[in-house]
Short mmCIF file of C-alpha atoms in Angstrom, two decimals:
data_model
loop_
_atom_site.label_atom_id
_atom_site.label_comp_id
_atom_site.label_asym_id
_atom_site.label_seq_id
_atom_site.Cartn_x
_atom_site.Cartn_y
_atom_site.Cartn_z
CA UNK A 20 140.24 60.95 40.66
CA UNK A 21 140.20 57.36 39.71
CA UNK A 22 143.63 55.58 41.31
CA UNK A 23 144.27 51.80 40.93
CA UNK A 24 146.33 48.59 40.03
CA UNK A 25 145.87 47.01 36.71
CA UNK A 26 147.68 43.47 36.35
CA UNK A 27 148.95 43.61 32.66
CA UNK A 28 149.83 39.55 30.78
CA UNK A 29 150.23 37.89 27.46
CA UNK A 30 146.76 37.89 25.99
CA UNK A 31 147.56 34.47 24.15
CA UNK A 32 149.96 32.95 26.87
CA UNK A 33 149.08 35.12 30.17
CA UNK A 34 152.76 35.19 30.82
CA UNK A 35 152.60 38.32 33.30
CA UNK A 36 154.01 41.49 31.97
CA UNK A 37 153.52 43.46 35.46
CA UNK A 38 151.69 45.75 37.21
CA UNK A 39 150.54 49.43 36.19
CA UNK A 40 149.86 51.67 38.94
CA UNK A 41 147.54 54.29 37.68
CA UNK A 42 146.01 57.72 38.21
CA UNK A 43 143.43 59.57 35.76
CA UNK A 44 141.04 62.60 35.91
CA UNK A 45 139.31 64.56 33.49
CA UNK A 46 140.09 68.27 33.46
CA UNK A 47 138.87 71.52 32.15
CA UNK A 48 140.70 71.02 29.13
CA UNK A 49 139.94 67.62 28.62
CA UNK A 50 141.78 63.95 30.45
CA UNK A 51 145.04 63.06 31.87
CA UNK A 52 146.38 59.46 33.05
CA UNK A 53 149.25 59.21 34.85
CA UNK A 54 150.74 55.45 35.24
CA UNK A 55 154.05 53.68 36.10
CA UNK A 56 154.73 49.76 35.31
CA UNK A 57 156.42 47.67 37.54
CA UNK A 58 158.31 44.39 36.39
CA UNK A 59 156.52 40.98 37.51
CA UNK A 60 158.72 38.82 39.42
CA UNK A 61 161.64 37.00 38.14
CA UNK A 62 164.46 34.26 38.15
CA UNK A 63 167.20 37.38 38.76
CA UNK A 64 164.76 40.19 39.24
CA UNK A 65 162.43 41.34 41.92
CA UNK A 66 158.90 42.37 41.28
CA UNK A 67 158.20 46.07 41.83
CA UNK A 68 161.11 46.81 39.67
CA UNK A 69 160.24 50.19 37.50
CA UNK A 70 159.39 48.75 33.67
CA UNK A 71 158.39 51.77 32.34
CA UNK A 72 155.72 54.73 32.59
CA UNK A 73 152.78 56.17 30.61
CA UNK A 74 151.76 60.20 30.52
CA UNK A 75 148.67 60.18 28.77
CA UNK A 76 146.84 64.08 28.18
CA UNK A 77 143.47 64.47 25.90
CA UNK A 78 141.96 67.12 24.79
CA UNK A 79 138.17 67.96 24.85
CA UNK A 80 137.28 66.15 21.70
CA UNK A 81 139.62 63.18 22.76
CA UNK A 82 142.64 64.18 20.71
CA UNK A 83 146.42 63.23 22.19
CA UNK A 84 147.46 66.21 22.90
CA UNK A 85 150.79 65.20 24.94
CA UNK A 86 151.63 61.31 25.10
CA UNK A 87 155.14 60.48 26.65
CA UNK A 88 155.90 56.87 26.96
CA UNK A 89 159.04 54.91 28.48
CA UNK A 90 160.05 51.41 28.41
CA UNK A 91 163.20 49.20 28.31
CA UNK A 92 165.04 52.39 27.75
CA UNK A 93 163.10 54.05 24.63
CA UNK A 94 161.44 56.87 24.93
CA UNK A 95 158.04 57.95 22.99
CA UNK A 96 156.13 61.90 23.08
CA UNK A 97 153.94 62.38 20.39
CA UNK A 98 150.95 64.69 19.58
CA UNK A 99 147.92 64.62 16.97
CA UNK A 100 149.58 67.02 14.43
CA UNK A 101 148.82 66.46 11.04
CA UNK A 102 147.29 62.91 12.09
CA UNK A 103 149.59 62.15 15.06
CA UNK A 104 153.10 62.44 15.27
CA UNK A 105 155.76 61.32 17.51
CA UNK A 106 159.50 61.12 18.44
CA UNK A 107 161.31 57.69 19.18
CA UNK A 108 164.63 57.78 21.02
CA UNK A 109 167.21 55.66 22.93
CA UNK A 110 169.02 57.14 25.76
CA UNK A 111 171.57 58.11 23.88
CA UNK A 112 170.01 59.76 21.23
CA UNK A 113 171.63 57.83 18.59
CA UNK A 114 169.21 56.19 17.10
CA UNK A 115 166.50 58.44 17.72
CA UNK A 116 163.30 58.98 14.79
CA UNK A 117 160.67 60.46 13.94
CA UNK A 118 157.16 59.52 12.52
CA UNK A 119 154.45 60.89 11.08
CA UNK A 120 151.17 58.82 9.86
CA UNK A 121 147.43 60.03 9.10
CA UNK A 122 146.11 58.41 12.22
CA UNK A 123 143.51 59.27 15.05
CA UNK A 124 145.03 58.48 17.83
CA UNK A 125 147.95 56.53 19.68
CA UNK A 126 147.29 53.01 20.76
CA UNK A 127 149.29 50.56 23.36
CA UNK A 128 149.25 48.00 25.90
CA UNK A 129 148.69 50.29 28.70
CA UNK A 130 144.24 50.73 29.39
CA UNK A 131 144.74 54.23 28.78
CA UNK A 132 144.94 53.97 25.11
CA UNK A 133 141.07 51.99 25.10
CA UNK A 134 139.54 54.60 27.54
CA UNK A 135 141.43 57.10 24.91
CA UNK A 136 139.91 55.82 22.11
CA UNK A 137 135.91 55.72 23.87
CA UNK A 138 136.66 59.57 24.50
CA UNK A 139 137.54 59.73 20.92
CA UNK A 140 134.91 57.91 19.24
CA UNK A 141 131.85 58.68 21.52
CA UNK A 142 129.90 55.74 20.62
CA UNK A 143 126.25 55.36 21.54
CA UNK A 144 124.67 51.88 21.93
CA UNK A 145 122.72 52.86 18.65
CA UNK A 146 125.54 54.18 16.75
CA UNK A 147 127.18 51.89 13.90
CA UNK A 148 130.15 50.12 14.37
CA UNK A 149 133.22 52.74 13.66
CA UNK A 150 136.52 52.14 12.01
CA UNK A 151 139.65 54.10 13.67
CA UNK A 152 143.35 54.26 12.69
CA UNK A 153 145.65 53.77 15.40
CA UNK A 154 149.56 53.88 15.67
CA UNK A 155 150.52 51.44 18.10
CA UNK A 156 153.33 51.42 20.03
CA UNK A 157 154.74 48.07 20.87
CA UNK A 158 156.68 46.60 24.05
CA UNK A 159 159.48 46.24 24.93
CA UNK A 160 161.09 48.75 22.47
CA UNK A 161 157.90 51.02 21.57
CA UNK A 162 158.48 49.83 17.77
CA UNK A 163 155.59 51.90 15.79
CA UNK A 164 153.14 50.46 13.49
CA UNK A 165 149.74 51.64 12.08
CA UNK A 166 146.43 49.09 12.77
CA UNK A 167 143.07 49.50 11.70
CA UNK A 168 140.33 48.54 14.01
CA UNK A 169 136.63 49.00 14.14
CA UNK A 170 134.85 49.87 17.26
CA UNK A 171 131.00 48.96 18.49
CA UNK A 172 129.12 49.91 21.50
CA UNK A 173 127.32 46.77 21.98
CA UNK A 174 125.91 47.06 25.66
CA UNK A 175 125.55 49.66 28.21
CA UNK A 176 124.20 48.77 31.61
CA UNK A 177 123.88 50.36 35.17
CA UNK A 178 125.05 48.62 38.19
CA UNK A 179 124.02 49.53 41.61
CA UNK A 180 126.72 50.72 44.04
CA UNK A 181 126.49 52.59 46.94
CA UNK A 182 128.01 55.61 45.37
CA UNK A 183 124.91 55.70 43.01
CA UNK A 184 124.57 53.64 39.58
CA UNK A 185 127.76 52.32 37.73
CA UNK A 186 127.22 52.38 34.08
CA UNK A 187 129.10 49.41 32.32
CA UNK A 188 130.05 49.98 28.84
CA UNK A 189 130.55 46.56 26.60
CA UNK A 190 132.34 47.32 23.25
CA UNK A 191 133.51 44.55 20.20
CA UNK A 192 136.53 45.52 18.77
CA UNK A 193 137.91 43.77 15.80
CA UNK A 194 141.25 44.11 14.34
CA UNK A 195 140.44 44.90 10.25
CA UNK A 196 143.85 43.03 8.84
CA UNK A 197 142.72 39.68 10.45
CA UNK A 198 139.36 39.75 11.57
CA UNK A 199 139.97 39.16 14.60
CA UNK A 200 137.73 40.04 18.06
CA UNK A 201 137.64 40.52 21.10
CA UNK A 202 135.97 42.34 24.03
CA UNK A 203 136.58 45.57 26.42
CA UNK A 204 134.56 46.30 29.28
CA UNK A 205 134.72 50.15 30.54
CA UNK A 206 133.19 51.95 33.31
CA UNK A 207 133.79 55.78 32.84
CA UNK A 208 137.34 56.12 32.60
CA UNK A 209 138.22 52.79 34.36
CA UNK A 210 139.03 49.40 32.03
CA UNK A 211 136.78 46.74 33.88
CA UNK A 212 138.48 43.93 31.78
CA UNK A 213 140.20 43.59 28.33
CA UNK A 214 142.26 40.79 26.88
CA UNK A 215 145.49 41.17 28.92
CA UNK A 216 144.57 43.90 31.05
CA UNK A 217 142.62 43.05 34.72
CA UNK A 218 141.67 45.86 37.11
CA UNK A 219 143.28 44.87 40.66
CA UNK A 220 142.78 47.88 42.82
CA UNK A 221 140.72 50.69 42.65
CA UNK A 222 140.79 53.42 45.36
CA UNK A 223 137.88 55.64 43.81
CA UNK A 224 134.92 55.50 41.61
CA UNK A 225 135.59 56.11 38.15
CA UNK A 226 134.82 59.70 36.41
CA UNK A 227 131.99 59.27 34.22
CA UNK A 228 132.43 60.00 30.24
CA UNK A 229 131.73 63.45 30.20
#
């Protein structure tokens, strides 16, 4: 069971959004990853603060099955139901919503969402580059919208460790409303690097993509 720190910043700034502290492991029914996100240090607040959390369950094909987010006092669950659906509320319940979109999957800042998305997709170095819909859930207030992305498996490679080979997965992922790029670097279901996501800890090896 894969546990670790991810440092989480601004991809365009690197102001620091935090930390995540993270658990994961697949299951017999498919993969869970468990999270909480503390605040980075500030002017009036102390680091370590509790920003939010992320409850993450898959399926065996890679389908949200159960996603419950909280952050800056909204609260997220959705499922993939009829696309994927999902429930937005304050504490109150005032102002709470509800959504409905023909998506794949959910989509985030937490590095759940990406190792979602490779269980999902199941990309081969030799398969072609793969167009998803995502709903994407953005900080602070989990405000919903839908993106369209395309996903490549460009390079795979193994790494020697002393627990055996590490196999390093290198995927291009462009964003289809601006064209834009960029680059995520998976091993199993641990994110090695992405833009604003770096892996800081990491108390176990990862579990491989089953």
């Amino acid at each position: 069971m894969p546990r670790g720190r991810y440092s989480l910043h601004d991809p365009h700034d690197h102001t620091p959004l935090g930390d995540e502290h993270f658990h994961c492991a697949p299951g017999p029914s498919g993969w869970r990853y468990v999270s909480r996100i503390t605040a980075p240090a500030g002017i009036t607040t102390p680091s370590g603060d509790d920003a939010g959390s992320v409850d993450l369950a898959l399926d065996e094909l890679g389908r949200p099955i159960r996603l419950q987010l909280l952050a800056a006092d909204w609260e997220v669950r959705g499922a993939a139901l009829d696309g994927v659906t999902w429930v937005r509320t304050d504490p109150t319940g005032v102002h709470a919503t509800e959504g409905n979109v023909r998506a794949h999957a959910f989509t985030g800042t937490s590095p759940a969402f990406l190792v979602a998305i490779t269980r999902l997709l199941r990309l081969t170095p030799a398969s072609p580059a793969t167009r998803v819909r995502l709903v994407a859930f953005t900080d602070p207030v989990l405000a919903p919208r839908t993106v369209d992305q395309s996903w490549a498996l460009v390079n795979s490679e193994a790494h020697a460790t002393d627990n055996g080979p590490l196999i390093v997965d290198e995927y291009q992922v462009s964003a289809l409303d601006t064209g834009e790029q960029h680059t995520v670097h998976l091993a199993g279901d641990v994110v090695l690097a992405a833009p604003g996501i770096e892996l800081e800890d990491l108390e176990s090896p990862p579990s491989p993509l089953a």
